[in-house]
Amino acid sequence: MTFSPNRTAVVVVDMQNGFCHPDGNLYAPPSEDAIEPCVELVDRARAVGASVVYTRDVHPPEQFEDAHYYDEFDRWGEHVREGSWDAALVDPLADREADLTVEKHTYDAFHETQLDGWLEAHGIDDLLLCGTLANVCVLHTAGSAGLRDYRPVLVEDAIGFIEDDHREYALDHADWLFGEVTDRDSVTFA
């Protein structure tokens, strides 16, 4: 698959200590395994001038106090609280200069964030999505991108997950319904 550097953004979803570091409160080993593949994809994109966007799942302590139904703390326990070590990007990605870092409060990086406007202002059409978790934030962000007429491409060997079947479901669902799936070796910038 060939991508134009000036029309493409690599979107690195939630590669944070809380999900990717063994001391994180929602650590999953496959998310840690996705760090180096994400770094490699970011490095390749930066080398050709493609945009890079990082998302960070961040929850203010009071976010779900008045929730009627949507309460991530109820489902997952308290995680990636605003200002916490868990909410920070993992070290191999934290010291990089990013075009944009999006703080989000839901699974979807487009929901009530500046992401859509920034992509549109920068003439981005294609999104290469990597990060974690496959069937949660990666899938919801990719689906939202497709609904907004971006071309979401999930880079399967740079995506973390909890269970293998969660990953397979997310990739199959995205490929079938609203996007595409590829691997790093198949990504070419030209």
mmCIF file of C-alpha atoms in Angstrom:
data_model
loop_
_atom_site.group_PDB
_atom_site.id
_atom_site.type_symbol
_atom_site.label_atom_id
_atom_site.label_comp_id
_atom_site.label_asym_id
_atom_site.label_seq_id
_atom_site.Cartn_x
_atom_site.Cartn_y
_atom_site.Cartn_z
ATOM 1 C CA MET A 1 0.000 0.000 0.000
ATOM 2 C CA THR A 2 1.376 3.360 -0.997
ATOM 3 C CA PHE A 3 0.704 6.536 0.987
ATOM 4 C CA SER A 4 1.464 10.130 0.096
ATOM 5 C CA PRO A 5 3.472 11.696 2.951
ATOM 6 C CA ASN A 6 1.695 15.043 2.672
ATOM 7 C CA ARG A 7 -1.787 13.440 2.799
ATOM 8 C CA THR A 8 -1.106 10.808 5.481
ATOM 9 C CA ALA A 9 -0.918 10.806 9.266
ATOM 10 C CA VAL A 10 0.270 8.001 11.496
ATOM 11 C CA VAL A 11 -2.108 7.975 14.467
ATOM 12 C CA VAL A 12 -0.509 6.371 17.523
ATOM 13 C CA VAL A 13 -3.381 5.461 19.837
ATOM 14 C CA ASP A 14 -2.898 5.464 23.623
ATOM 15 C CA MET A 15 0.627 4.095 23.919
ATOM 16 C CA GLN A 16 0.678 5.063 27.585
ATOM 17 C CA ASN A 17 2.304 3.670 30.708
ATOM 18 C CA GLY A 18 -1.029 2.505 32.084
ATOM 19 C CA PHE A 19 -1.543 0.151 29.148
ATOM 20 C CA CYS A 20 1.991 -0.659 27.944
ATOM 21 C CA HIS A 21 4.273 -0.717 30.991
ATOM 22 C CA PRO A 22 4.360 -3.738 33.346
ATOM 23 C CA ASP A 23 3.613 -1.394 36.283
ATOM 24 C CA GLY A 24 0.591 0.118 34.516
ATOM 25 C CA ASN A 25 -2.840 -0.373 36.024
ATOM 26 C CA LEU A 26 -4.302 -1.848 32.786
ATOM 27 C CA TYR A 27 -1.107 -3.446 31.465
ATOM 28 C CA ALA A 28 -1.396 -5.975 28.647
ATOM 29 C CA PRO A 29 1.833 -7.637 27.412
ATOM 30 C CA PRO A 30 0.801 -7.374 23.719
ATOM 31 C CA SER A 31 0.499 -3.602 24.202
ATOM 32 C CA GLU A 32 4.091 -3.508 25.428
ATOM 33 C CA ASP A 33 5.046 -5.629 22.402
ATOM 34 C CA ALA A 34 3.509 -2.964 20.135
ATOM 35 C CA ILE A 35 5.876 -0.218 21.348
ATOM 36 C CA GLU A 36 8.787 -0.962 19.012
ATOM 37 C CA PRO A 37 6.576 -1.506 15.940
ATOM 38 C CA CYS A 38 4.894 1.856 16.644
ATOM 39 C CA VAL A 39 8.287 3.548 17.047
ATOM 40 C CA GLU A 40 9.472 2.046 13.752
ATOM 41 C CA LEU A 41 6.341 3.235 11.915
ATOM 42 C CA VAL A 42 6.651 6.734 13.413
ATOM 43 C CA ASP A 43 10.333 6.915 12.426
ATOM 44 C CA ARG A 44 9.533 5.935 8.842
ATOM 45 C CA ALA A 45 6.722 8.477 8.637
ATOM 46 C CA ARG A 46 8.864 11.273 10.071
ATOM 47 C CA ALA A 47 11.714 10.477 7.673
ATOM 48 C CA VAL A 48 9.470 11.279 4.689
ATOM 49 C CA GLY A 49 7.597 14.191 6.251
ATOM 50 C CA ALA A 50 4.288 12.466 7.013
ATOM 51 C CA SER A 51 2.346 13.742 10.009
ATOM 52 C CA VAL A 52 2.298 11.953 13.349
ATOM 53 C CA VAL A 53 -0.527 12.245 15.865
ATOM 54 C CA TYR A 54 -0.456 10.791 19.363
ATOM 55 C CA THR A 55 -3.611 10.195 21.368
ATOM 56 C CA ARG A 56 -3.690 9.993 25.140
ATOM 57 C CA ASP A 57 -6.631 8.553 27.044
ATOM 58 C CA VAL A 58 -6.941 10.862 30.062
ATOM 59 C CA HIS A 59 -9.658 10.892 32.700
ATOM 60 C CA PRO A 60 -10.263 13.746 35.126
ATOM 61 C CA PRO A 61 -11.059 12.327 38.589
ATOM 62 C CA GLU A 62 -14.660 13.579 38.470
ATOM 63 C CA GLN A 63 -15.406 12.560 34.876
ATOM 64 C CA PHE A 64 -17.855 9.770 35.694
ATOM 65 C CA GLU A 65 -19.385 11.102 38.935
ATOM 66 C CA ASP A 66 -22.706 12.009 37.308
ATOM 67 C CA ALA A 67 -22.671 9.321 34.625
ATOM 68 C CA HIS A 68 -25.978 7.727 33.721
ATOM 69 C CA TYR A 69 -24.518 4.802 31.759
ATOM 70 C CA TYR A 70 -21.089 5.521 30.269
ATOM 71 C CA ASP A 71 -18.622 4.946 33.103
ATOM 72 C CA GLU A 72 -15.199 3.601 32.176
ATOM 73 C CA PHE A 73 -14.119 3.473 35.828
ATOM 74 C CA ASP A 74 -17.002 1.095 36.506
ATOM 75 C CA ARG A 75 -16.010 -1.125 33.571
ATOM 76 C CA TRP A 76 -12.188 -0.978 33.838
ATOM 77 C CA GLY A 77 -11.460 0.455 37.270
ATOM 78 C CA GLU A 78 -9.752 3.795 37.696
ATOM 79 C CA HIS A 79 -7.132 4.222 34.993
ATOM 80 C CA VAL A 80 -5.028 6.867 33.232
ATOM 81 C CA ARG A 81 -6.142 9.587 35.603
ATOM 82 C CA GLU A 82 -5.285 13.113 34.600
ATOM 83 C CA GLY A 83 -1.750 14.033 35.707
ATOM 84 C CA SER A 84 -0.785 10.460 36.612
ATOM 85 C CA TRP A 85 2.258 8.455 35.521
ATOM 86 C CA ASP A 86 -0.177 5.962 33.929
ATOM 87 C CA ALA A 87 -1.512 8.699 31.615
ATOM 88 C CA ALA A 88 1.925 9.595 30.189
ATOM 89 C CA LEU A 89 3.139 8.217 26.866
ATOM 90 C CA VAL A 90 5.671 5.384 27.188
ATOM 91 C CA ASP A 91 9.294 6.554 27.182
ATOM 92 C CA PRO A 92 10.236 5.516 23.627
ATOM 93 C CA LEU A 93 7.447 7.754 22.320
ATOM 94 C CA ALA A 94 7.271 10.416 25.049
ATOM 95 C CA ASP A 95 10.347 12.387 24.022
ATOM 96 C CA ARG A 96 9.360 12.700 20.371
ATOM 97 C CA GLU A 97 8.243 15.933 18.792
ATOM 98 C CA ALA A 98 4.673 15.335 17.589
ATOM 99 C CA ASP A 99 2.587 17.306 15.157
ATOM 100 C CA LEU A 100 -0.335 16.886 17.511
ATOM 101 C CA THR A 101 -1.109 15.215 20.811
ATOM 102 C CA VAL A 102 -4.815 14.663 21.369
ATOM 103 C CA GLU A 103 -6.136 14.184 24.879
ATOM 104 C CA LYS A 104 -9.369 12.259 24.752
ATOM 105 C CA HIS A 105 -11.829 11.193 27.427
ATOM 106 C CA THR A 106 -13.559 8.353 25.556
ATOM 107 C CA TYR A 107 -12.555 5.440 23.335
ATOM 108 C CA ASP A 108 -12.933 7.605 20.207
ATOM 109 C CA ALA A 109 -10.149 10.134 19.517
ATOM 110 C CA PHE A 110 -12.544 12.225 17.402
ATOM 111 C CA HIS A 111 -15.190 12.654 20.130
ATOM 112 C CA GLU A 112 -15.065 16.245 21.427
ATOM 113 C CA THR A 113 -11.407 16.755 20.432
ATOM 114 C CA GLN A 114 -9.564 18.882 17.895
ATOM 115 C CA LEU A 115 -8.482 15.867 15.813
ATOM 116 C CA ASP A 116 -10.920 16.216 12.895
ATOM 117 C CA GLY A 117 -10.287 19.936 12.446
ATOM 118 C CA TRP A 118 -6.509 19.487 12.633
ATOM 119 C CA LEU A 119 -6.504 16.693 10.043
ATOM 120 C CA GLU A 120 -8.732 18.693 7.732
ATOM 121 C CA ALA A 121 -6.603 21.834 8.113
ATOM 122 C CA HIS A 122 -3.485 19.831 7.220
ATOM 123 C CA GLY A 123 -5.015 18.155 4.158
ATOM 124 C CA ILE A 124 -4.850 14.653 5.602
ATOM 125 C CA ASP A 125 -6.922 11.943 3.886
ATOM 126 C CA ASP A 126 -5.279 8.670 4.975
ATOM 127 C CA LEU A 127 -4.716 7.496 8.542
ATOM 128 C CA LEU A 128 -2.337 4.695 9.476
ATOM 129 C CA LEU A 129 -3.536 3.579 12.891
ATOM 130 C CA CYS A 130 -1.354 1.787 15.411
ATOM 131 C CA GLY A 131 -1.339 1.599 19.211
ATOM 132 C CA THR A 132 -3.660 -0.007 21.720
ATOM 133 C CA LEU A 133 -6.187 -1.583 22.401
ATOM 134 C CA ALA A 134 -7.224 -3.192 19.120
ATOM 135 C CA ASN A 135 -10.889 -3.712 19.939
ATOM 136 C CA VAL A 136 -11.348 -0.602 22.065
ATOM 137 C CA CYS A 137 -9.698 2.747 21.292
ATOM 138 C CA VAL A 138 -8.046 1.718 18.019
ATOM 139 C CA LEU A 139 -11.299 0.279 16.646
ATOM 140 C CA HIS A 140 -13.509 3.150 17.815
ATOM 141 C CA THR A 141 -11.106 5.786 16.512
ATOM 142 C CA ALA A 142 -10.765 3.994 13.166
ATOM 143 C CA GLY A 143 -14.541 3.618 12.818
ATOM 144 C CA SER A 144 -15.068 7.276 13.604
ATOM 145 C CA ALA A 145 -12.406 8.185 11.021
ATOM 146 C CA GLY A 146 -14.197 6.129 8.369
ATOM 147 C CA LEU A 147 -17.500 7.845 9.137
ATOM 148 C CA ARG A 148 -15.754 11.178 8.597
ATOM 149 C CA ASP A 149 -14.500 10.047 5.155
ATOM 150 C CA TYR A 150 -10.879 9.459 6.110
ATOM 151 C CA ARG A 151 -9.236 6.252 4.907
ATOM 152 C CA PRO A 152 -8.461 4.347 8.123
ATOM 153 C CA VAL A 153 -5.795 1.664 7.691
ATOM 154 C CA LEU A 154 -5.022 -0.470 10.735
ATOM 155 C CA VAL A 155 -1.384 -1.592 10.872
ATOM 156 C CA GLU A 156 -1.947 -5.030 12.364
ATOM 157 C CA ASP A 157 1.597 -5.752 13.557
ATOM 158 C CA ALA A 158 1.747 -2.457 15.477
ATOM 159 C CA ILE A 159 -1.451 -2.866 17.518
ATOM 160 C CA GLY A 160 -1.749 -4.069 21.105
ATOM 161 C CA PHE A 161 -4.576 -6.132 22.533
ATOM 162 C CA ILE A 162 -5.642 -8.152 25.570
ATOM 163 C CA GLU A 163 -6.758 -11.397 23.916
ATOM 164 C CA ASP A 164 -5.880 -12.728 20.451
ATOM 165 C CA ASP A 165 -9.549 -13.069 19.525
ATOM 166 C CA HIS A 166 -10.161 -9.399 20.444
ATOM 167 C CA ARG A 167 -7.446 -8.389 17.989
ATOM 168 C CA GLU A 168 -8.772 -10.641 15.249
ATOM 169 C CA TYR A 169 -12.316 -9.359 15.742
ATOM 170 C CA ALA A 170 -11.195 -5.729 15.536
ATOM 171 C CA LEU A 171 -9.126 -6.249 12.390
ATOM 172 C CA ASP A 172 -11.833 -8.303 10.653
ATOM 173 C CA HIS A 173 -14.540 -5.823 11.610
ATOM 174 C CA ALA A 174 -12.560 -2.808 10.408
ATOM 175 C CA ASP A 175 -11.598 -4.498 7.134
ATOM 176 C CA TRP A 176 -15.164 -5.603 6.478
ATOM 177 C CA LEU A 177 -17.031 -2.451 7.445
ATOM 178 C CA PHE A 178 -15.129 0.816 7.202
ATOM 179 C CA GLY A 179 -11.390 0.534 6.634
ATOM 180 C CA GLU A 180 -8.432 -1.541 5.587
ATOM 181 C CA VAL A 181 -5.784 -3.672 7.293
ATOM 182 C CA THR A 182 -2.113 -3.971 6.424
ATOM 183 C CA ASP A 183 1.238 -4.685 8.057
ATOM 184 C CA ARG A 184 4.318 -2.476 8.388
ATOM 185 C CA ASP A 185 6.215 -4.194 5.573
ATOM 186 C CA SER A 186 3.401 -3.363 3.160
ATOM 187 C CA VAL A 187 3.407 0.364 3.963
ATOM 188 C CA THR A 188 5.260 2.482 1.397
ATOM 189 C CA PHE A 189 5.474 6.257 1.360
ATOM 190 C CA ALA A 190 5.749 7.876 -2.065
#
